[in-house]
Coordinates of C-alpha atoms in Angstrom, one line a residue:
M1006 CA 215.4 172.0 28.7
P1007 CA 213.1 172.5 31.7
A1008 CA 213.4 170.1 34.6
K1009 CA 210.7 167.5 35.1
T1010 CA 208.0 168.3 37.6
T1011 CA 206.4 165.6 39.8
A1012 CA 203.0 165.6 41.5
P1013 CA 203.2 166.6 45.2
R1014 CA 203.0 163.6 47.5
P1015 CA 200.6 163.8 50.5
R1016 CA 202.3 164.2 53.7
K1017 CA 202.6 161.2 55.9
G1018 CA 200.8 162.9 58.9
L1019 CA 197.8 163.9 56.8
L1020 CA 197.4 160.3 55.6
L1021 CA 197.5 158.9 59.2
R1022 CA 194.9 161.4 60.3
L1023 CA 192.6 160.3 57.5
L1024 CA 193.0 156.7 58.4
R1025 CA 192.3 157.3 62.0
G1026 CA 189.1 159.3 61.2
L1027 CA 187.9 156.5 58.9
A1028 CA 188.6 153.9 61.7
W1029 CA 186.6 155.9 64.2
V1030 CA 183.7 156.2 61.7
L1031 CA 183.7 152.4 61.2
I1032 CA 183.7 151.9 65.0
V1033 CA 180.8 154.2 65.5
V1034 CA 178.8 152.6 62.7
T1035 CA 179.5 149.1 64.1
L1036 CA 178.4 150.1 67.6
V1037 CA 175.2 151.7 66.3
G1038 CA 174.5 148.5 64.3
V1039 CA 175.0 146.3 67.3
A1040 CA 172.8 148.4 69.4
L1041 CA 170.0 148.3 66.8
Y1042 CA 170.4 144.6 66.5
L1043 CA 170.1 144.0 70.2
G1044 CA 167.2 146.4 70.6
F1045 CA 165.2 145.4 67.4
G1046 CA 166.8 142.2 66.1
P1047 CA 165.1 138.9 65.4
A1048 CA 164.9 137.8 69.1
H1049 CA 162.9 140.9 70.0
L1050 CA 160.9 140.7 66.8
I1051 CA 159.8 137.2 67.8
D1052 CA 158.7 138.6 71.2
R1053 CA 156.7 141.3 69.5
L1054 CA 155.0 138.8 67.3
K1055 CA 153.9 136.7 70.3
P1056 CA 150.1 137.0 71.0
A1057 CA 149.3 139.3 73.9
P1058 CA 148.3 137.6 77.1
P1059 CA 144.5 136.9 77.4
A1060 CA 142.5 139.7 78.8
F1061 CA 140.3 137.8 81.2
P1062 CA 137.4 139.5 82.8
E1063 CA 138.7 141.6 85.7
Q1064 CA 137.1 142.1 89.0
V1065 CA 134.8 145.1 88.8
T1066 CA 135.9 147.6 91.3
A1067 CA 133.2 149.4 93.4
E1068 CA 132.4 152.9 92.2
P1069 CA 131.7 155.7 94.6
E1070 CA 128.2 155.4 96.0
P1071 CA 125.8 157.8 94.3
P1072 CA 123.5 160.1 96.4
A1073 CA 120.7 158.3 98.1
A1074 CA 118.1 160.0 95.8
A1075 CA 119.9 158.5 92.7
A1076 CA 120.6 155.1 94.1
V1077 CA 121.2 152.4 91.5
A1078 CA 119.3 149.1 91.8
P1079 CA 121.8 146.3 92.6
A1080 CA 122.6 143.8 89.9
P1081 CA 120.5 140.6 90.0
V1082 CA 122.1 137.7 91.9
N1083 CA 120.0 135.1 90.3
A1084 CA 120.2 133.6 86.8
P1085 CA 117.5 134.2 84.2
G1086 CA 114.4 132.1 85.2
D1087 CA 114.0 131.0 81.6
S1088 CA 116.5 128.2 81.0
R1089 CA 116.7 129.1 77.3
E1090 CA 118.0 132.6 78.3
L1091 CA 120.4 131.1 80.8
V1092 CA 121.9 128.8 78.1
K1093 CA 122.4 131.8 75.8
A1094 CA 124.3 133.7 78.5
L1095 CA 126.4 130.7 79.5
L1096 CA 127.4 129.9 75.9
E1097 CA 128.5 133.5 75.4
S1098 CA 130.5 133.4 78.6
N1099 CA 132.2 130.1 77.6
E1100 CA 133.0 131.4 74.2
D1101 CA 134.6 134.5 75.6
I1102 CA 136.7 132.8 78.3
W1103 CA 137.6 129.6 76.3
G1104 CA 138.5 131.8 73.3
E1105 CA 141.1 133.5 75.5
F1106 CA 142.3 130.3 77.0
L1107 CA 142.7 128.5 73.7
A1108 CA 144.4 131.4 72.0
R1109 CA 147.2 131.2 74.5
G1110 CA 147.9 127.7 73.2
D1111 CA 147.5 128.6 69.5
Y1112 CA 144.0 127.0 69.3
A1113 CA 140.9 128.6 68.1
Y1114 CA 137.5 128.2 69.9
K1115 CA 135.0 126.9 67.4
K1116 CA 131.4 127.3 68.4
P1117 CA 129.6 124.0 68.8
K1118 CA 126.3 123.4 67.3
V1119 CA 123.5 123.6 69.9
V1120 CA 120.3 121.6 70.0
L1121 CA 117.8 122.7 72.5
Y1122 CA 115.0 120.2 73.2
E1123 CA 112.7 119.1 76.0
G1124 CA 112.5 115.5 77.3
R1125 CA 113.8 113.5 74.4
V1126 CA 116.1 113.8 71.4
E1127 CA 117.5 111.5 68.8
S1128 CA 121.3 111.8 68.9
P1129 CA 123.8 110.3 66.4
C1130 CA 126.3 109.6 69.3
K1131 CA 124.0 107.6 71.6
P1132 CA 123.7 103.9 70.8
T1133 CA 120.0 103.7 71.7
G1134 CA 119.2 106.7 69.5
A1135 CA 117.2 108.5 72.2
A1136 CA 118.5 110.4 75.1
S1137 CA 117.6 113.1 77.6
G1138 CA 119.5 115.5 79.8
A1139 CA 122.6 117.5 78.7
F1140 CA 125.5 116.0 76.8
Y1141 CA 128.0 116.6 74.0
C1142 CA 128.4 114.6 70.8
A1143 CA 131.9 114.8 69.4
K1144 CA 130.5 113.6 66.0
G1145 CA 129.1 116.8 64.6
M1146 CA 130.5 118.9 67.5
T1147 CA 127.0 119.3 68.9
L1148 CA 125.7 120.2 72.4
Y1149 CA 122.4 118.7 73.3
L1150 CA 120.7 120.6 76.1
D1151 CA 117.4 119.4 77.7
L1152 CA 115.5 122.6 78.8
A1153 CA 113.0 120.5 80.8
Y1154 CA 115.9 118.9 82.7
L1155 CA 117.4 122.3 83.5
D1156 CA 114.1 123.6 84.7
E1157 CA 113.7 120.6 87.0
L1158 CA 117.1 121.3 88.5
Q1159 CA 116.0 124.8 89.4
K1160 CA 112.8 123.5 91.0
R1161 CA 114.5 120.7 92.8
A1162 CA 117.0 122.9 94.7
P1163 CA 116.1 126.6 94.3
E1164 CA 119.0 127.7 96.5
V1165 CA 121.6 126.2 94.2
G1166 CA 119.5 125.5 91.1
D1167 CA 121.0 128.4 89.1
F1168 CA 124.5 127.1 89.8
A1169 CA 123.5 123.5 89.1
R1170 CA 122.0 124.5 85.7
S1171 CA 125.1 126.5 84.9
Y1172 CA 127.4 123.6 85.8
V1173 CA 125.5 121.2 83.6
V1174 CA 125.8 123.5 80.5
A1175 CA 129.5 124.3 81.2
H1176 CA 130.3 120.6 81.7
A1177 CA 128.9 119.8 78.2
V1178 CA 131.0 122.7 76.8
A1179 CA 134.1 121.3 78.6
H1180 CA 133.7 118.1 76.6
H1181 CA 133.6 120.3 73.4
V1182 CA 136.9 122.0 74.6
Q1183 CA 138.5 118.5 75.1
N1184 CA 137.5 117.7 71.5
L1185 CA 139.0 120.9 70.2
V1186 CA 142.4 120.3 71.8
G1187 CA 142.5 116.7 70.8
A1188 CA 141.9 115.0 74.2
V1189 CA 138.9 113.1 72.8
G1190 CA 140.9 111.7 69.9
W1191 CA 143.8 110.8 72.2
I1192 CA 141.5 108.8 74.5
K1193 CA 139.9 106.9 71.6
E1194 CA 143.4 106.1 70.2
Y1195 CA 144.5 104.8 73.6
R1196 CA 141.4 102.6 73.9
A1197 CA 141.8 101.3 70.3
K1198 CA 145.5 100.5 71.0
D1199 CA 144.9 98.3 74.0
S1200 CA 141.5 98.2 75.6
Q1201 CA 143.0 95.9 78.3
A1202 CA 145.9 98.2 79.2
E1203 CA 146.4 99.3 82.7
G1204 CA 144.3 102.5 83.2
A1205 CA 142.2 102.0 80.1
E1206 CA 139.1 101.2 82.1
S1207 CA 139.5 104.5 84.1
L1208 CA 139.8 106.7 81.1
E1209 CA 136.1 107.4 80.9
E1210 CA 136.2 108.5 84.5
T1211 CA 139.3 110.6 83.8
E1212 CA 137.6 112.2 80.9
E1213 CA 134.7 113.3 83.1
L1214 CA 137.0 114.5 85.9
L1215 CA 138.9 116.5 83.3
A1216 CA 135.6 118.1 82.2
D1217 CA 134.8 119.0 85.8
C1218 CA 138.3 120.6 86.2
L1219 CA 137.8 122.6 83.0
V1220 CA 134.4 123.8 84.3
G1221 CA 136.3 125.0 87.4
S1222 CA 138.8 126.9 85.3
W1223 CA 135.9 128.6 83.5
A1224 CA 134.0 129.3 86.7
S1225 CA 137.1 131.0 88.3
Y1226 CA 136.5 133.8 85.8
A1227 CA 132.8 133.5 85.1
Q1228 CA 131.9 134.0 88.8
R1229 CA 133.1 137.6 88.5
K1230 CA 130.3 138.4 86.1
Y1231 CA 127.6 136.0 87.2
P1232 CA 127.2 136.1 91.0
W1233 CA 125.0 132.9 91.1
I1234 CA 128.1 130.9 90.2
R1235 CA 129.4 130.1 93.7
P1236 CA 132.1 127.5 93.8
Q1237 CA 131.5 127.0 97.5
D1238 CA 128.1 125.5 96.6
M1239 CA 129.6 123.0 94.2
D1240 CA 129.1 119.9 96.5
K1241 CA 125.4 120.6 96.9
A1242 CA 124.8 121.5 93.3
L1243 CA 126.6 118.4 92.1
Q1244 CA 124.6 116.2 94.5
T1245 CA 121.4 117.7 93.0
V1246 CA 122.6 117.0 89.5
V1247 CA 123.6 113.4 90.2
A1248 CA 120.5 112.7 92.3
L1249 CA 118.1 113.9 89.6
G1250 CA 120.0 112.1 86.9
R1251 CA 119.8 108.8 88.7
E1252 CA 116.1 109.3 89.4
R1253 CA 115.3 110.0 85.8
A1254 CA 117.5 107.1 84.6
K1255 CA 115.3 104.8 86.6
A1256 CA 112.1 106.1 85.2
Q1257 CA 110.5 103.7 82.8
D1258 CA 109.1 106.3 80.5
Q1259 CA 112.3 108.4 80.4
P1260 CA 115.0 108.1 77.7
A1261 CA 118.5 107.3 78.9
M1262 CA 120.4 109.9 80.8
P1263 CA 124.1 110.4 79.8
H1264 CA 126.6 108.8 82.1
P1265 CA 128.2 112.0 83.5
L1266 CA 124.9 113.1 85.0
T1267 CA 124.0 109.8 86.7
E1268 CA 127.2 108.3 88.1
G1269 CA 130.6 109.2 89.5
D1270 CA 132.3 109.9 92.8
I1271 CA 130.8 113.2 93.9
A1272 CA 133.7 114.0 96.3
K1273 CA 136.3 113.3 93.6
R1274 CA 134.4 115.4 91.0
A1275 CA 134.1 118.3 93.4
E1276 CA 137.8 118.0 94.2
W1277 CA 138.8 118.4 90.6
F1278 CA 136.3 121.2 90.0
H1279 CA 137.9 123.1 92.9
M1280 CA 141.4 122.4 91.4
G1281 CA 140.3 124.3 88.3
V1282 CA 138.8 127.1 90.3
E1283 CA 141.8 127.6 92.5
S1284 CA 144.4 127.4 89.7
G1285 CA 142.4 129.3 87.1
D1286 CA 144.6 127.5 84.6
P1287 CA 143.2 124.6 82.5
R1288 CA 146.8 123.3 82.0
E1289 CA 146.8 122.1 85.6
C1290 CA 144.0 119.7 84.8
N1291 CA 146.4 117.7 82.7
Q1292 CA 147.6 116.1 86.0
L1293 CA 144.8 113.7 85.5
F1294 CA 146.7 112.0 82.7
G1295 CA 149.9 111.5 84.8
G1296 CA 151.3 108.1 84.1
V1297 CA 149.0 107.3 81.2
E1298 CA 150.9 107.1 77.9
P1299 CA 149.2 106.5 74.6

């Protein structure tokens, strides 16, 4: 009877080598996985999903001068003489720059409605029903821009008239921006909560100074495209705006002028405007609300 045969058993050394090889494979796979996680994992995915920084208008660098025979006419340093054309250019500039600013904070710039008129307009946000000048109505998100008033600014002070007109339009837009980010609603809520609270009476002034600071933030970039926007002329331009506003407010046959164009501490308003220009960051304007809690 033949002897039983058994299957050959693997040698111990071969088995150990196989186990070592498997261990090295697992180690390599683990290291590769960790590297991929660190390089492309959720943390870096979040970074890649963040919006790109705003591409604000850059300073235009001077190109080599062409030959004298082919000299290019210099860009105009004055705003369009027609206030209607000026308003169009300024609204486009505000849309571009504020669109970039607000995108940084996950807001969207919504275009306001625009009503162009001359001398008198019926507004749903003015108690008297009739007004003149330039102002913003949060109800309906509408800008009311008096072309006759803008023309008068230009005639009153030709040397700073273009900047004065630009400031008036940008100030109205700044109130629209406040509305978009919730500042207008915040102030109304505060007043409704306690009209006698400390600081409540100064909120209207704070709202106007905030608008001036926001205008400065816009101007810090807009001046690179529009040379007539000269922050160094702000004091004189603001004096022109306030003086004309007060004069028209006293006229018997003139509809009421909005408060921002007739009153206010000129030095303080200029100070906050320059704060916006120097920082170039509208977030710095929130310093106005320091110590005021809703």
